[in-house]
Amino acid sequence: MPFPFTLPTTSHFSFSSSLTCESHPSLPLEASLHRGVARASLKKHKRLPLASQGSNLPSIISDLNSYIPYLLAVDAGLANKAILGEEISVVLTSTPTIGWRPTLSDSALPVRELTRVKVLSLEYELFFTLSTLAYAHTLLARASLHPLYVTTGAPLSTQERTTAITTATKHLLDAASVHDYVARRAEGLITTPPCPDIAQPTARALSSLAHAEATLLAVLKDDPYPAVVAQDRNENDREWMYKAPEIPKVRAHLFARLCLAAADHAAQASSLSQAPIKGVPKLNEGFVRYLEDLRKTSRAKACRFFGIDAELSGQTGTALGWLRCGLQELGVESKEAKKGLSLSRMKKDWTEKREDKKIERGTNWGADAGKLEETRVIEMLEAKWTKINDTILTQIVPSPATLISGIPSGRDMHTIKPYQPPEVGREILEAMRAPPERSDDFADDQLDSDDDERTAVDAPAGAFPGTQDQYRSASTRSYY
């Protein structure tokens, strides 16, 4: 958590090849220049190792925010709208053809990456650009949260933990605002989008997803139990030698309702992502599964907090019932229900080890929407409360069905603010009234094919698929 998006890449495009601007002749050139910088930044980001991509995200966001004002100025000119009181007159001379590589679309074949789709509208160019900006904000939120889950370094202090969660929440809310802006702009379109990544239901689903994740972070900021579980698994932690973990009383009922609100947002996103769109393929199965896992995790968290609320009131039996409700939501078998060797338990232990390795490497961690982390917390509390109930209180544990039927409605924490796209400054707008100083044709300097981002050489004749790197020398010299 949050979802590990892959940033899309795009082909070269010259605005002057498809439009002219009589009022501001330099606008097409400036738009092409800033688009070229954003394109190069996305290509560079893709070629970086996964562990190094997080530090490059602020540069991506800066380049996209520099390009968006010019793209919106062209869009305003096509619609004969004014910017800062100045009329912009843009005339379309030919249909633009722009290539974007989608990252959320499903593929019938298990390929490494999808082929580019042709975008024949500047409106969809704007949608792809804004969606990429929102993905970058989400990935920055992931980068901020990563130190919370690393168990090989020194544990974070309370202040560091709060700062990381606050920063991640801000980025997620920014992403939700951008996706909401795209969804609102797409409502009036009658054309079929080139891929589901920029379809209106997908944009609405992505906004709901970011809203759900930001709501869960509001809970995580004051939830002490995940930190206790992580501290218990941290090999470098020495605090246990002289101090027991502090578990303050939490506002359990309020947190439970916040988790239920997050579950509602995740359920809405899951429903929208599975809605069929005529003429458009479906979304990636891994993304759809993540949305459903997030809904289950949010409901499991709510059940855990209802259990904590019951335990604080002295109702340990009811608290254990709520914990089993949470495990049922996660699809995990309770340890008390089946003791001894279990194939599902062995599979779960193997999955935990694999997820821990992903966290340490910083690659594709959290793709289960936090199910593993929540399972660990619930099992820790279940073991503790079961021992208390079996030896001291001996209260009856109600069935999950009786407790689930009494779950209240959720309560929202955040409000998605309208996205305010950046605008071209008045001085820049005035400067673009001058004729361009150079040509807008850079096709000779750019790699423009669909496989311009291939990092490996083609396989030699007769080579086994996937082994082409073994046939290439580290030297760049040619031998004849």
XYZ file of C-alpha atoms in Angstrom:
480
model
C 0.000 0.000 0.000
C -0.339 2.294 -1.933
C -0.583 0.552 -5.303
C 2.776 0.185 -7.155
C 1.931 1.986 -10.387
C 4.226 1.891 -13.420
C 4.653 5.261 -15.099
C 3.638 5.246 -18.795
C 5.991 6.446 -21.522
C 5.188 8.307 -24.718
C 6.459 8.852 -28.247
C 7.842 12.035 -29.772
C 5.262 14.585 -30.942
C 5.606 18.024 -32.504
C 2.669 20.358 -31.930
C 3.535 22.377 -35.045
C 2.857 19.312 -37.195
C -0.823 19.355 -36.238
C -1.757 22.922 -35.295
C -0.928 26.610 -35.650
C -1.468 29.527 -33.313
C -1.984 32.948 -34.888
C -2.273 34.892 -31.638
C 0.772 33.295 -29.978
C 3.018 31.837 -32.717
C 5.595 30.485 -30.241
C 3.055 28.425 -28.270
C 3.413 25.194 -30.339
C 7.212 25.351 -30.039
C 7.131 25.938 -26.275
C 4.600 23.124 -25.806
C 6.800 20.744 -27.823
C 9.917 21.715 -25.863
C 8.315 21.102 -22.470
C 6.704 17.890 -23.692
C 10.096 16.689 -24.883
C 11.586 17.295 -21.444
C 8.754 15.377 -19.758
C 9.091 12.523 -22.267
C 12.844 12.251 -21.687
C 12.297 12.302 -17.938
C 9.810 9.421 -18.147
C 12.182 7.384 -20.319
C 15.055 7.982 -17.908
C 12.876 6.970 -14.972
C 11.917 3.712 -16.655
C 15.547 2.740 -17.177
C 16.528 3.325 -13.552
C 16.727 0.363 -11.148
C 13.509 -0.055 -9.157
C 15.262 0.763 -5.894
C 16.481 4.106 -7.336
C 13.238 5.291 -8.916
C 11.808 6.818 -5.744
C 14.400 9.605 -5.588
C 13.667 10.522 -9.228
C 9.917 11.083 -8.725
C 10.128 14.789 -7.686
C 11.875 15.505 -10.998
C 9.084 13.705 -12.876
C 6.406 15.762 -11.105
C 8.287 19.011 -11.767
C 8.654 18.262 -15.504
C 5.000 17.280 -15.872
C 3.846 20.392 -14.010
C 5.985 22.476 -16.379
C 4.376 20.878 -19.440
C 0.726 20.912 -18.315
C 0.260 24.746 -18.514
C 1.285 24.783 -22.185
C -0.915 21.805 -23.001
C -3.867 23.507 -21.303
C -3.087 26.722 -23.207
C -3.297 24.812 -26.492
C -6.544 23.212 -25.316
C -7.957 26.627 -24.404
C -6.954 27.962 -27.832
C -8.787 25.134 -29.601
C -11.913 25.968 -27.586
C -11.496 29.736 -28.164
C -11.152 30.388 -24.438
C -9.137 33.148 -22.794
C -6.259 32.671 -20.348
C -5.571 35.557 -17.951
C -7.808 37.726 -20.105
C -5.905 36.981 -23.331
C -7.608 35.280 -26.248
C -5.672 32.373 -27.744
C -6.463 31.299 -31.286
C -5.322 27.763 -32.174
C -6.283 26.075 -35.444
C -5.950 22.318 -35.924
C -4.318 21.590 -39.303
C -4.276 17.788 -39.033
C -5.254 15.030 -36.626
C -2.506 14.553 -34.025
C -1.112 11.035 -33.671
C 0.617 10.446 -30.349
C 1.815 7.163 -28.872
C 1.361 6.329 -25.185
C 2.228 3.035 -23.533
C -0.588 2.047 -21.125
C 0.277 0.356 -17.836
C -3.113 -0.633 -16.396
C -4.630 -2.333 -19.443
C -4.913 -6.100 -19.603
C -3.127 -8.123 -22.249
C -4.238 -11.365 -23.855
C -0.607 -12.507 -23.979
C 1.873 -12.575 -21.050
C 4.191 -9.940 -22.530
C 6.757 -7.885 -20.635
C 5.015 -4.631 -21.508
C 2.081 -3.503 -23.607
C 2.464 -1.933 -27.013
C 1.715 1.743 -27.456
C -1.780 2.931 -28.239
C -2.411 5.732 -30.725
C -3.929 8.855 -29.199
C -5.744 10.912 -31.836
C -6.909 13.729 -29.591
C -5.175 16.349 -27.466
C -7.852 15.766 -24.830
C -6.601 12.202 -24.329
C -3.025 13.527 -24.386
C -4.039 15.688 -21.425
C -5.665 12.702 -19.684
C -2.525 10.587 -20.058
C -0.326 13.425 -18.806
C -2.501 14.120 -15.769
C -2.843 10.405 -14.963
C 0.949 10.077 -15.073
C 1.210 13.015 -12.665
C -1.228 11.325 -10.278
C 0.697 8.026 -10.501
C 3.893 9.883 -9.588
C 2.199 11.377 -6.506
C 1.053 7.899 -5.449
C 4.545 6.482 -5.929
C 5.963 9.315 -3.812
C 3.526 8.296 -1.085
C 4.870 4.730 -1.357
C 8.438 6.008 -1.070
C 7.528 7.976 2.069
C 5.920 4.927 3.700
C 8.618 2.402 2.810
C 10.817 3.050 5.909
C 7.849 2.098 8.132
C 7.956 -1.501 6.891
C 11.719 -2.099 6.743
C 12.796 -4.460 9.528
C 16.564 -4.477 8.957
C 17.333 -0.903 10.043
C 16.774 1.076 13.209
C 13.064 1.557 14.058
C 11.617 4.988 13.278
C 10.833 7.367 16.109
C 7.269 8.512 16.695
C 7.996 11.897 15.084
C 9.603 10.323 12.012
C 6.693 7.929 11.642
C 4.134 10.762 11.870
C 6.047 12.872 9.340
C 6.237 9.996 6.850
C 2.507 9.267 7.109
C 1.554 12.960 6.851
C 3.690 13.373 3.721
C 2.220 10.254 2.128
C -1.322 11.414 2.915
C -0.707 14.736 1.175
C 0.526 13.010 -1.982
C -2.427 10.609 -2.023
C -4.928 13.448 -1.691
C -3.157 15.279 -4.520
C -3.436 12.134 -6.660
C -7.137 11.803 -5.822
C -7.727 15.433 -6.866
C -5.990 14.934 -10.219
C -7.903 11.727 -10.982
C -11.166 13.444 -10.012
C -10.340 16.305 -12.411
C -9.780 13.817 -15.250
C -13.040 12.016 -14.442
C -15.011 15.267 -14.501
C -13.502 16.347 -17.835
C -14.239 12.936 -19.348
C -17.941 13.024 -18.446
C -18.924 15.033 -21.525
C -16.855 13.068 -24.070
C -18.680 10.919 -26.597
C -15.610 9.358 -28.239
C -14.259 5.963 -27.202
C -10.958 6.180 -25.294
C -7.990 4.357 -26.853
C -7.452 2.255 -23.720
C -9.093 1.750 -20.306
C -6.285 3.613 -18.502
C -7.850 6.997 -19.352
C -11.513 5.975 -19.448
C -13.908 7.930 -17.241
C -14.817 4.960 -14.959
C -11.111 4.210 -14.462
C -10.338 7.800 -13.476
C -13.223 7.724 -11.007
C -11.992 4.377 -9.637
C -8.450 5.727 -9.221
C -9.762 8.751 -7.345
C -11.737 6.481 -4.995
C -8.662 4.279 -4.544
C -6.448 7.208 -3.523
C -9.221 8.460 -1.213
C -9.440 5.046 0.458
C -5.672 4.811 0.927
C -5.492 8.329 2.394
C -8.291 7.445 4.838
C -6.409 4.350 5.991
C -3.296 6.458 6.579
C -5.328 8.669 8.930
C -5.887 5.517 10.968
C -2.301 4.279 10.633
C -0.934 7.525 12.092
C -2.467 6.725 15.500
C -2.591 2.929 15.226
C 0.169 1.529 17.469
C -0.259 -2.165 16.635
C 1.436 -2.367 13.183
C 4.480 -0.607 14.660
C 4.580 -3.100 17.557
C 4.449 -6.046 15.152
C 7.175 -4.525 12.959
C 9.305 -3.778 16.023
C 8.936 -7.375 17.203
C 10.261 -8.624 13.837
C 13.106 -6.098 13.644
C 16.433 -7.825 14.261
C 18.137 -4.516 15.112
C 15.658 -3.561 17.826
C 17.155 -3.616 21.337
C 14.383 -1.777 23.136
C 12.729 -5.043 24.206
C 15.650 -5.668 26.598
C 14.642 -2.863 28.948
C 11.227 -1.612 27.869
C 7.965 -3.233 26.860
C 6.171 -1.810 23.791
C 3.811 1.030 24.661
C 0.271 0.450 23.389
C -1.807 3.528 24.205
C -5.585 3.469 24.224
C -6.908 4.338 20.788
C -10.175 5.838 19.647
C -11.157 2.400 18.490
C -14.766 2.999 17.464
C -13.883 6.108 15.439
C -11.022 4.290 13.710
C -13.346 1.397 12.887
C -15.788 3.723 11.139
C -12.925 5.370 9.201
C -11.836 1.922 8.019
C -15.388 1.161 6.929
C -15.428 4.398 4.903
C -12.159 3.312 3.251
C -13.753 -0.070 2.498
C -16.700 1.699 0.826
C -14.332 3.755 -1.366
C -12.372 0.623 -2.277
C -15.595 -1.234 -3.099
C -16.665 1.631 -5.363
C -13.287 1.573 -7.104
C -13.501 -2.209 -7.550
C -16.986 -1.964 -9.038
C -15.986 0.799 -11.468
C -12.844 -1.022 -12.580
C -14.835 -4.116 -13.521
C -17.577 -2.242 -15.361
C -17.420 -3.110 -19.094
C -16.756 -0.250 -21.527
C -17.881 -0.746 -25.099
C -14.945 -1.022 -27.471
C -12.329 -0.877 -24.695
C -10.437 -3.871 -23.221
C -10.567 -4.590 -19.508
C -8.111 -3.489 -16.844
C -5.177 -5.506 -15.591
C -6.174 -8.398 -13.355
C -3.530 -7.535 -10.749
C -4.908 -4.018 -10.351
C -8.496 -5.270 -10.009
C -7.371 -7.857 -7.447
C -5.558 -5.135 -5.472
C -8.786 -3.108 -5.217
C -10.672 -6.109 -3.858
C -7.837 -6.897 -1.422
C -7.907 -3.298 -0.191
C -11.627 -3.580 0.517
C -11.048 -6.789 2.501
C -8.127 -5.277 4.423
C -10.160 -2.174 5.320
C -13.062 -4.252 6.649
C -10.631 -6.467 8.571
C -9.102 -3.372 10.192
C -12.581 -2.193 11.156
C -13.293 -5.561 12.782
C -10.009 -5.362 14.689
C -10.850 -1.925 16.074
C -14.320 -3.097 17.091
C -12.522 -5.908 18.921
C -10.146 -3.444 20.606
C -13.138 -1.365 21.687
C -14.773 -4.467 23.184
C -11.554 -5.536 24.938
C -11.167 -2.082 26.521
C -14.683 -2.567 27.925
C -13.729 -5.918 29.444
C -15.573 -8.023 26.842
C -12.707 -10.278 25.819
C -14.981 -12.928 24.323
C -16.644 -10.395 22.028
C -13.210 -8.993 21.159
C -12.046 -12.444 20.049
C -15.204 -12.778 17.968
C -14.385 -9.516 16.170
C -10.829 -10.704 15.490
C -12.189 -13.859 13.891
C -14.495 -11.663 11.820
C -11.384 -9.843 10.608
C -9.623 -13.093 9.683
C -12.760 -14.198 7.875
C -12.762 -10.968 5.856
C -9.122 -11.574 4.934
C -9.806 -15.183 3.967
C -7.306 -16.434 6.548
C -7.868 -19.460 8.736
C -7.765 -18.847 12.486
C -4.990 -20.617 14.374
C -7.506 -21.689 16.988
C -9.802 -23.184 14.378
C -7.217 -25.598 13.039
C -4.109 -26.504 14.983
C -1.184 -28.593 13.811
C 0.206 -28.774 10.308
C -1.808 -26.953 7.641
C -1.008 -26.520 3.977
C -2.628 -23.073 3.936
C -0.570 -22.036 6.965
C 2.662 -23.196 5.288
C 1.714 -21.262 2.142
C 1.041 -18.161 4.253
C 4.449 -18.420 5.961
C 6.155 -18.696 2.574
C 4.224 -15.662 1.312
C 5.319 -13.666 4.373
C 8.989 -14.419 3.739
C 8.653 -13.450 0.081
C 6.943 -10.164 0.980
C 9.667 -9.359 3.525
C 12.310 -9.778 0.817
C 10.368 -7.432 -1.475
C 10.274 -4.798 1.271
C 14.000 -5.042 1.885
C 14.731 -4.715 -1.835
C 12.156 -1.933 -2.193
C 10.595 -3.584 -5.266
C 6.872 -4.167 -5.763
C 6.128 -4.446 -2.057
C 2.609 -3.976 -0.715
C 0.893 -5.437 -3.782
C -1.452 -7.325 -1.420
C -2.980 -4.021 -0.172
C -1.755 -4.630 3.397
C -3.464 -8.032 3.921
C -0.289 -9.630 5.250
C 0.418 -6.836 7.723
C -3.164 -6.831 9.024
C -3.114 -10.622 9.380
C -0.013 -10.399 11.564
C -1.605 -7.767 13.819
C -4.843 -9.717 14.247
C -3.020 -12.983 14.966
C -0.863 -11.235 17.588
C -3.952 -9.883 19.371
C -5.798 -13.176 19.004
C -2.982 -15.117 20.676
C -2.787 -12.594 23.523
C -6.518 -12.353 24.182
C -7.094 -16.106 23.821
C -4.593 -16.775 26.605
C -6.349 -14.215 28.839
C -9.805 -15.564 28.058
C -8.799 -19.205 28.553
C -7.085 -18.647 31.917
C -8.933 -15.771 33.604
C -12.202 -14.578 32.085
C -13.577 -17.603 30.184
C -16.150 -15.617 28.252
C -18.138 -17.060 25.372
C -16.863 -16.095 21.927
C -19.795 -15.114 19.660
C -19.925 -16.312 16.076
C -18.722 -13.915 13.348
C -22.153 -13.922 11.676
C -23.864 -12.315 14.684
C -21.244 -9.575 14.933
C -20.998 -8.751 11.205
C -24.722 -8.027 11.012
C -24.333 -5.122 13.463
C -21.562 -3.213 11.660
C -22.401 0.530 11.449
C -21.831 2.840 8.493
C -18.474 4.418 7.695
C -17.306 7.950 8.374
C -15.147 9.972 5.988
C -12.038 11.764 7.178
C -10.891 13.677 4.079
C -12.608 15.765 1.429
C -11.161 15.694 -2.075
C -10.353 19.275 -3.042
C -10.771 20.388 -6.670
C -7.551 20.165 -8.652
C -6.134 23.536 -9.669
C -3.973 22.938 -12.750
C -0.946 25.227 -13.173
C -1.310 28.089 -15.652
C 1.075 29.893 -17.944
C 2.315 33.153 -16.426
C 1.331 36.479 -17.946
C 4.929 37.348 -18.881
C 5.396 34.000 -20.653
C 2.076 34.438 -22.422
C 3.155 37.854 -23.684
C 6.535 36.496 -24.810
C 4.853 33.779 -26.912
C 3.298 36.463 -29.128
C 6.696 36.735 -30.835
C 7.433 34.397 -33.756
C 9.369 31.215 -32.868
C 13.153 31.448 -32.997
C 13.637 27.915 -34.292
C 11.852 25.064 -35.996
C 9.627 22.664 -34.085
C 10.813 19.547 -35.952
C 13.040 17.370 -33.764
C 12.130 14.005 -35.285
C 15.681 13.433 -36.539
C 17.048 13.671 -32.991
C 14.509 11.374 -31.400
C 13.945 7.644 -31.433
C 10.336 7.373 -32.502
C 9.595 3.679 -32.851
C 7.591 1.531 -30.493
C 10.673 -0.295 -29.252
C 12.804 2.820 -28.627
C 13.011 1.917 -24.964
C 14.303 -1.591 -25.429
C 17.357 -2.052 -23.263
C 18.489 -5.443 -24.568
C 19.683 -6.498 -27.998
C 17.600 -8.755 -30.221
C 18.120 -12.458 -29.642
C 20.600 -14.132 -32.029
C 19.261 -16.784 -34.388
C 18.779 -20.079 -32.584
C 19.098 -18.591 -29.093
C 16.719 -19.733 -26.379
C 14.149 -16.985 -25.557
C 15.276 -14.744 -22.726
C 19.003 -15.633 -22.994
C 20.084 -12.929 -25.465
C 22.164 -11.156 -22.783
C 24.420 -14.214 -22.563
C 25.467 -13.728 -26.180
C 26.526 -10.110 -25.763
C 29.994 -9.047 -24.722
C 30.518 -6.244 -22.241
C 32.733 -4.533 -24.784
C 31.292 -2.052 -27.258
C 33.943 -2.724 -29.920
C 33.017 -4.304 -33.230
C 34.945 -7.269 -34.602
C 34.994 -8.212 -38.252
